Amino acid sequence: MTTKLIVISIDALGAIDIDLHQEKIPTLYSLIKKGTLVKKIKGIYPTLAYPSHVTLMTGMYPKNHGIINNTKNQSARLSPDWFWYDREIKVPTVYDTARKEGLTTASFLWPVTASSSIDYNIAEIFPNRIWNNQVMISLKASSPLFLLTMNQKYGHLRKGIMQPFLDDFITACTVDTILTKSPNLTLVHLVDMDSMRHAYGVQSKEAIDALQRQDARLEKIIQATKDNGTFDQTHFVVLGDHYQIDVATMIKLNALFVKKGWSKLKKNGSIKPNWQVYAKSCDGSTYIYCSQNCRVATEIIKESIIHLDGIEHVYLADEIKKMGADPNATLMVEAKPGFYFNDEAQGTLFEKVTKQDIGKINRYFGVHGFHPDKPNYETTACFFGPTIKENHIIEHANLIDEAPTFAKLLNLKTFPKKTDGKCLDDVFR
């Protein structure tokens, strides 16, 4: 019988969560005991959801797969577009390869899958133009008849994109699809805990309550395979894309650049397109770009930043490329724990975040996007299934290693042999 693979991404799941909260995750912990835990997984830089999820599907660093940030470099927009569309991925994906080899595929809010070839797809996308609305843009980006059917059945569970309701909706859609379609590859992206960590802090009660909800959702998905008789032939991978770090202060480098005359404000507070120097936030880090006609020396830009409060390191272009981030960036700036970056150009260079700010755009108590070598910042992954070693632990791996491993689990013949990562052969019996 054809092996099936279900990949469940619990956004912002950290390696440390497995150690701290065993009693909160009975379903996941059961899989760990019966399968293989890859204890600490080093992420990619920047450690953001969209670049990370594309790495999970390609085995490539952002510089090679093309998704170098969550959002695009659009200085003149207060709300820049995200990298929603699959067409922007520059290399083959696990799901495209699976479909080309005759396997059926399903995806539920997996980042950067809008308008992809996935058979049953509910894309992660939201309207970012005044002439768009959620219904129309979702239908266009997803599998339209499939999405309409799921909304008719389970739309009552959701309240827009609010959590925990959105993940309840996605879980119901996943269970239904496993029972009725039995795809060979199912990708599920659950965001409840990530949202709570942003709003309340990394180890807040709200975040840990969300971790418990994710474990309960995992149980429902596993039960669906038992109910349709495919459990014994199904491989499960439960993973994180990145962890988070508590923060309290924003750094708005574009406010500094405007003050120095390296860019200019529009009336709405965004930056005119004719900038010379522009900071594009990745939350815990930020890219610095110079335009082709930039008259400011790189060393001057670096010196204007490096001694600021909250700055941990400034990377040069060669270092950025070696780390696998955007090769077109001039500099990349890493924040110290407790600080994060914001694209905004108005107001002061530093801004404290208060409880009253939470819910406003870009105001958080926990973020990601930091360098993957930050202490205790690893994510994790659990493999379980008919060909996986039982009660086995692999101490360390890299996020780039997971896609080649998925390809082996699905027995894909045409997935690229040469990726930035390597198959985790030690998970197999």
GROMACS .gro file of N, CA, C and O in nm, residues 10-70:
model
  244
   10ILE      N    1   0.324   2.310   1.396
   10ILE     CA    2   0.274   2.389   1.509
   10ILE      C    3   0.362   2.514   1.516
   10ILE      O    4   0.475   2.510   1.566
   11ASP      N    5   0.312   2.620   1.461
   11ASP     CA    6   0.389   2.743   1.447
   11ASP      C    7   0.440   2.790   1.584
   11ASP      O    8   0.366   2.797   1.680
   12ALA      N    9   0.571   2.819   1.590
   12ALA     CA   10   0.640   2.869   1.710
   12ALA      C   11   0.667   2.762   1.815
   12ALA      O   12   0.695   2.794   1.930
   13LEU      N   13   0.660   2.635   1.776
   13LEU     CA   14   0.693   2.527   1.869
   13LEU      C   15   0.845   2.523   1.889
   13LEU      O   16   0.921   2.510   1.793
   14GLY      N   17   0.888   2.533   2.014
   14GLY     CA   18   1.029   2.530   2.045
   14GLY      C   19   1.072   2.397   2.103
   14GLY      O   20   0.991   2.324   2.162
   15ALA      N   21   1.200   2.365   2.088
   15ALA     CA   22   1.254   2.243   2.148
   15ALA      C   23   1.231   2.242   2.299
   15ALA      O   24   1.200   2.140   2.359
   16ILE      N   25   1.241   2.359   2.358
   16ILE     CA   26   1.227   2.370   2.503
   16ILE      C   27   1.085   2.336   2.549
   16ILE      O   28   1.063   2.295   2.663
   17ASP      N   29   0.986   2.351   2.461
   17ASP     CA   30   0.847   2.319   2.498
   17ASP      C   31   0.831   2.172   2.532
   17ASP      O   32   0.750   2.136   2.620
   18ILE      N   33   0.904   2.086   2.463
   18ILE     CA   34   0.893   1.942   2.488
   18ILE      C   35   0.942   1.909   2.629
   18ILE      O   36   0.885   1.826   2.700
   19ASP      N   37   1.048   1.977   2.673
   19ASP     CA   38   1.103   1.954   2.807
   19ASP      C   39   1.016   2.015   2.917
   19ASP      O   40   0.996   1.956   3.023
   20LEU      N   41   0.964   2.135   2.891
   20LEU     CA   42   0.891   2.208   2.994
   20LEU      C   43   0.748   2.162   3.015
   20LEU      O   44   0.692   2.177   3.124
   21HIS      N   45   0.684   2.106   2.910
   21HIS     CA   46   0.539   2.090   2.915
   21HIS      C   47   0.493   1.950   2.874
   21HIS      O   48   0.391   1.935   2.806
   22GLN      N   49   0.566   1.848   2.918
   22GLN     CA   50   0.530   1.711   2.880
   22GLN      C   51   0.387   1.677   2.919
   22GLN      O   52   0.314   1.612   2.842
   23GLU      N   53   0.345   1.723   3.036
   23GLU     CA   54   0.211   1.687   3.084
   23GLU      C   55   0.101   1.759   3.006
   23GLU      O   56  -0.016   1.719   3.012
   24LYS      N   57   0.137   1.863   2.933
   24LYS     CA   58   0.040   1.940   2.855
   24LYS      C   59   0.019   1.883   2.715
   24LYS      O   60  -0.073   1.924   2.645
   25ILE      N   61   0.107   1.792   2.672
   25ILE     CA   62   0.104   1.744   2.534
   25ILE      C   63   0.102   1.590   2.530
   25ILE      O   64   0.191   1.527   2.473
   26PRO      N   65   0.000   1.527   2.589
   26PRO     CA   66  -0.002   1.380   2.596
   26PRO      C   67  -0.001   1.313   2.458
   26PRO      O   68   0.061   1.208   2.440
   27THR      N   69  -0.071   1.371   2.361
   27THR     CA   70  -0.076   1.310   2.228
   27THR      C   71   0.061   1.317   2.161
   27THR      O   72   0.112   1.215   2.110
   28LEU      N   73   0.120   1.434   2.160
   28LEU     CA   74   0.252   1.449   2.099
   28LEU      C   75   0.356   1.366   2.173
   28LEU      O   76   0.441   1.301   2.111
   29TYR      N   77   0.348   1.364   2.305
   29TYR     CA   78   0.447   1.290   2.382
   29TYR      C   79   0.435   1.140   2.357
   29TYR      O   80   0.535   1.067   2.357
   30SER      N   81   0.313   1.093   2.330
   30SER     CA   82   0.294   0.953   2.295
   30SER      C   83   0.361   0.920   2.163
   30SER      O   84   0.425   0.814   2.148
   31LEU      N   85   0.350   1.011   2.066
   31LEU     CA   86   0.418   0.992   1.938
   31LEU      C   87   0.569   0.992   1.956
   31LEU      O   88   0.640   0.914   1.891
   32ILE      N   89   0.618   1.079   2.043
   32ILE     CA   90   0.762   1.086   2.069
   32ILE      C   91   0.813   0.953   2.123
   32ILE      O   92   0.916   0.902   2.081
   33LYS      N   93   0.738   0.894   2.219
   33LYS     CA   94   0.780   0.768   2.279
   33LYS      C   95   0.774   0.652   2.180
   33LYS      O   96   0.853   0.556   2.188
   34LYS      N   97   0.681   0.660   2.084
   34LYS     CA   98   0.664   0.552   1.987
   34LYS      C   99   0.738   0.580   1.856
   34LYS      O  100   0.734   0.498   1.764
   35GLY      N  101   0.800   0.697   1.847
   35GLY     CA  102   0.868   0.735   1.723
   35GLY      C  103   1.006   0.791   1.749
   35GLY      O  104   1.074   0.751   1.845
   36THR      N  105   1.047   0.885   1.666
   36THR     CA  106   1.179   0.947   1.678
   36THR      C  107   1.164   1.097   1.698
   36THR      O  108   1.095   1.164   1.621
   37LEU      N  109   1.228   1.147   1.803
   37LEU     CA  110   1.231   1.290   1.830
   37LEU      C  111   1.364   1.347   1.781
   37LEU      O  112   1.470   1.302   1.823
   38VAL      N  113   1.355   1.443   1.690
   38VAL     CA  114   1.474   1.521   1.654
   38VAL      C  115   1.473   1.640   1.749
   38VAL      O  116   1.399   1.736   1.731
   39LYS      N  117   1.554   1.630   1.853
   39LYS     CA  118   1.537   1.713   1.972
   39LYS      C  119   1.554   1.862   1.944
   39LYS      O  120   1.470   1.944   1.980
   40LYS      N  121   1.664   1.898   1.881
   40LYS     CA  122   1.692   2.039   1.854
   40LYS      C  123   1.720   2.060   1.706
   40LYS      O  124   1.814   2.000   1.652
   41ILE      N  125   1.639   2.142   1.643
   41ILE     CA  126   1.655   2.170   1.501
   41ILE      C  127   1.690   2.317   1.482
   41ILE      O  128   1.616   2.406   1.528
   42LYS      N  129   1.801   2.341   1.417
   42LYS     CA  130   1.846   2.477   1.388
   42LYS      C  131   1.768   2.531   1.269
   42LYS      O  132   1.760   2.468   1.163
   43GLY      N  133   1.708   2.648   1.287
   43GLY     CA  134   1.630   2.710   1.181
   43GLY      C  135   1.715   2.778   1.077
   43GLY      O  136   1.838   2.770   1.075
   44ILE      N  137   1.647   2.847   0.985
   44ILE     CA  138   1.714   2.927   0.882
   44ILE      C  139   1.707   3.074   0.924
   44ILE      O  140   1.631   3.111   1.014
   45TYR      N  141   1.787   3.156   0.857
   45TYR     CA  142   1.790   3.300   0.887
   45TYR      C  143   1.727   3.376   0.772
   45TYR      O  144   1.768   3.356   0.658
   46PRO      N  145   1.626   3.458   0.799
   46PRO     CA  146   1.563   3.486   0.927
   46PRO      C  147   1.463   3.377   0.965
   46PRO      O  148   1.401   3.316   0.879
   47THR      N  149   1.447   3.356   1.096
   47THR     CA  150   1.359   3.252   1.147
   47THR      C  151   1.214   3.301   1.147
   47THR      O  152   1.153   3.326   1.250
   48LEU      N  153   1.159   3.311   1.026
   48LEU     CA  154   1.022   3.356   1.005
   48LEU      C  155   0.941   3.244   0.942
   48LEU      O  156   0.995   3.154   0.876
   49ALA      N  157   0.808   3.252   0.955
   49ALA     CA  158   0.720   3.143   0.911
   49ALA      C  159   0.730   3.115   0.762
   49ALA      O  160   0.740   2.999   0.720
   50TYR      N  161   0.726   3.219   0.679
   50TYR     CA  162   0.718   3.195   0.535
   50TYR      C  163   0.849   3.139   0.478
   50TYR      O  164   0.847   3.036   0.410
   51PRO      N  165   0.964   3.202   0.505
   51PRO     CA  166   1.089   3.138   0.460
   51PRO      C  167   1.107   2.998   0.517
   51PRO      O  168   1.154   2.907   0.447
   52SER      N  169   1.070   2.979   0.644
   52SER     CA  170   1.089   2.849   0.708
   52SER      C  171   1.002   2.741   0.645
   52SER      O  172   1.047   2.628   0.622
   53HIS      N  173   0.876   2.772   0.617
   53HIS     CA  174   0.787   2.671   0.560
   53HIS      C  175   0.826   2.635   0.417
   53HIS      O  176   0.805   2.522   0.373
   54VAL      N  177   0.882   2.730   0.344
   54VAL     CA  178   0.932   2.697   0.210
   54VAL      C  179   1.058   2.611   0.221
   54VAL      O  180   1.077   2.517   0.144
   55THR      N  181   1.144   2.640   0.317
   55THR     CA  182   1.258   2.553   0.343
   55THR      C  183   1.212   2.411   0.377
   55THR      O  184   1.272   2.313   0.331
   56LEU      N  185   1.105   2.399   0.455
   56LEU     CA  186   1.052   2.268   0.490
   56LEU      C  187   1.002   2.190   0.369
   56LEU      O  188   0.996   2.067   0.372
   57MET      N  189   0.967   2.259   0.263
   57MET     CA  190   0.918   2.194   0.141
   57MET      C  191   1.023   2.183   0.032
   57MET      O  192   0.998   2.119  -0.072
   58THR      N  193   1.140   2.245   0.050
   58THR     CA  194   1.242   2.245  -0.056
   58THR      C  195   1.378   2.193  -0.012
   58THR      O  196   1.458   2.151  -0.095
   59GLY      N  197   1.409   2.203   0.118
   59GLY     CA  198   1.541   2.168   0.166
   59GLY      C  199   1.646   2.273   0.131
   59GLY      O  200   1.766   2.246   0.138
   60MET      N  201   1.601   2.392   0.097
   60MET     CA  202   1.690   2.499   0.053
   60MET      C  203   1.685   2.618   0.149
   60MET      O  204   1.584   2.643   0.215
   61TYR      N  205   1.796   2.693   0.153
   61TYR     CA  206   1.800   2.819   0.226
   61TYR      C  207   1.721   2.926   0.148
   61TYR      O  208   1.704   2.915   0.026
   62PRO      N  209   1.677   3.031   0.218
   62PRO     CA  210   1.601   3.137   0.150
   62PRO      C  211   1.670   3.197   0.027
   62PRO      O  212   1.604   3.227  -0.072
   63LYS      N  213   1.801   3.214   0.032
   63LYS     CA  214   1.871   3.272  -0.083
   63LYS      C  215   1.853   3.188  -0.208
   63LYS      O  216   1.862   3.241  -0.321
   64ASN      N  217   1.825   3.058  -0.192
   64ASN     CA  218   1.809   2.969  -0.306
   64ASN      C  219   1.663   2.945  -0.343
   64ASN      O  220   1.632   2.929  -0.461
   65HIS      N  221   1.573   2.940  -0.243
   65HIS     CA  222   1.433   2.918  -0.280
   65HIS      C  223   1.357   3.047  -0.307
   65HIS      O  224   1.249   3.044  -0.367
   66GLY      N  225   1.412   3.162  -0.267
   66GLY     CA  226   1.356   3.290  -0.309
   66GLY      C  227   1.263   3.359  -0.211
   66GLY      O  228   1.231   3.476  -0.229
   67ILE      N  229   1.221   3.291  -0.104
   67ILE     CA  230   1.131   3.354  -0.007
   67ILE      C  231   1.216   3.399   0.111
   67ILE      O  232   1.241   3.323   0.205
   68ILE      N  233   1.261   3.523   0.105
   68ILE     CA  234   1.363   3.572   0.198
   68ILE      C  235   1.305   3.646   0.319
   68ILE      O  236   1.378   3.689   0.407
   69ASN      N  237   1.172   3.659   0.323
   69ASN     CA  238   1.106   3.731   0.432
   69ASN      C  239   0.960   3.688   0.433
   69ASN      O  240   0.915   3.618   0.342
   70ASN      N  241   0.884   3.728   0.532
   70ASN     CA  242   0.739   3.709   0.528
   70ASN      C  243   0.676   3.804   0.428
   70ASN      O  244   0.588   3.766   0.350
   0.00000   0.00000   0.00000
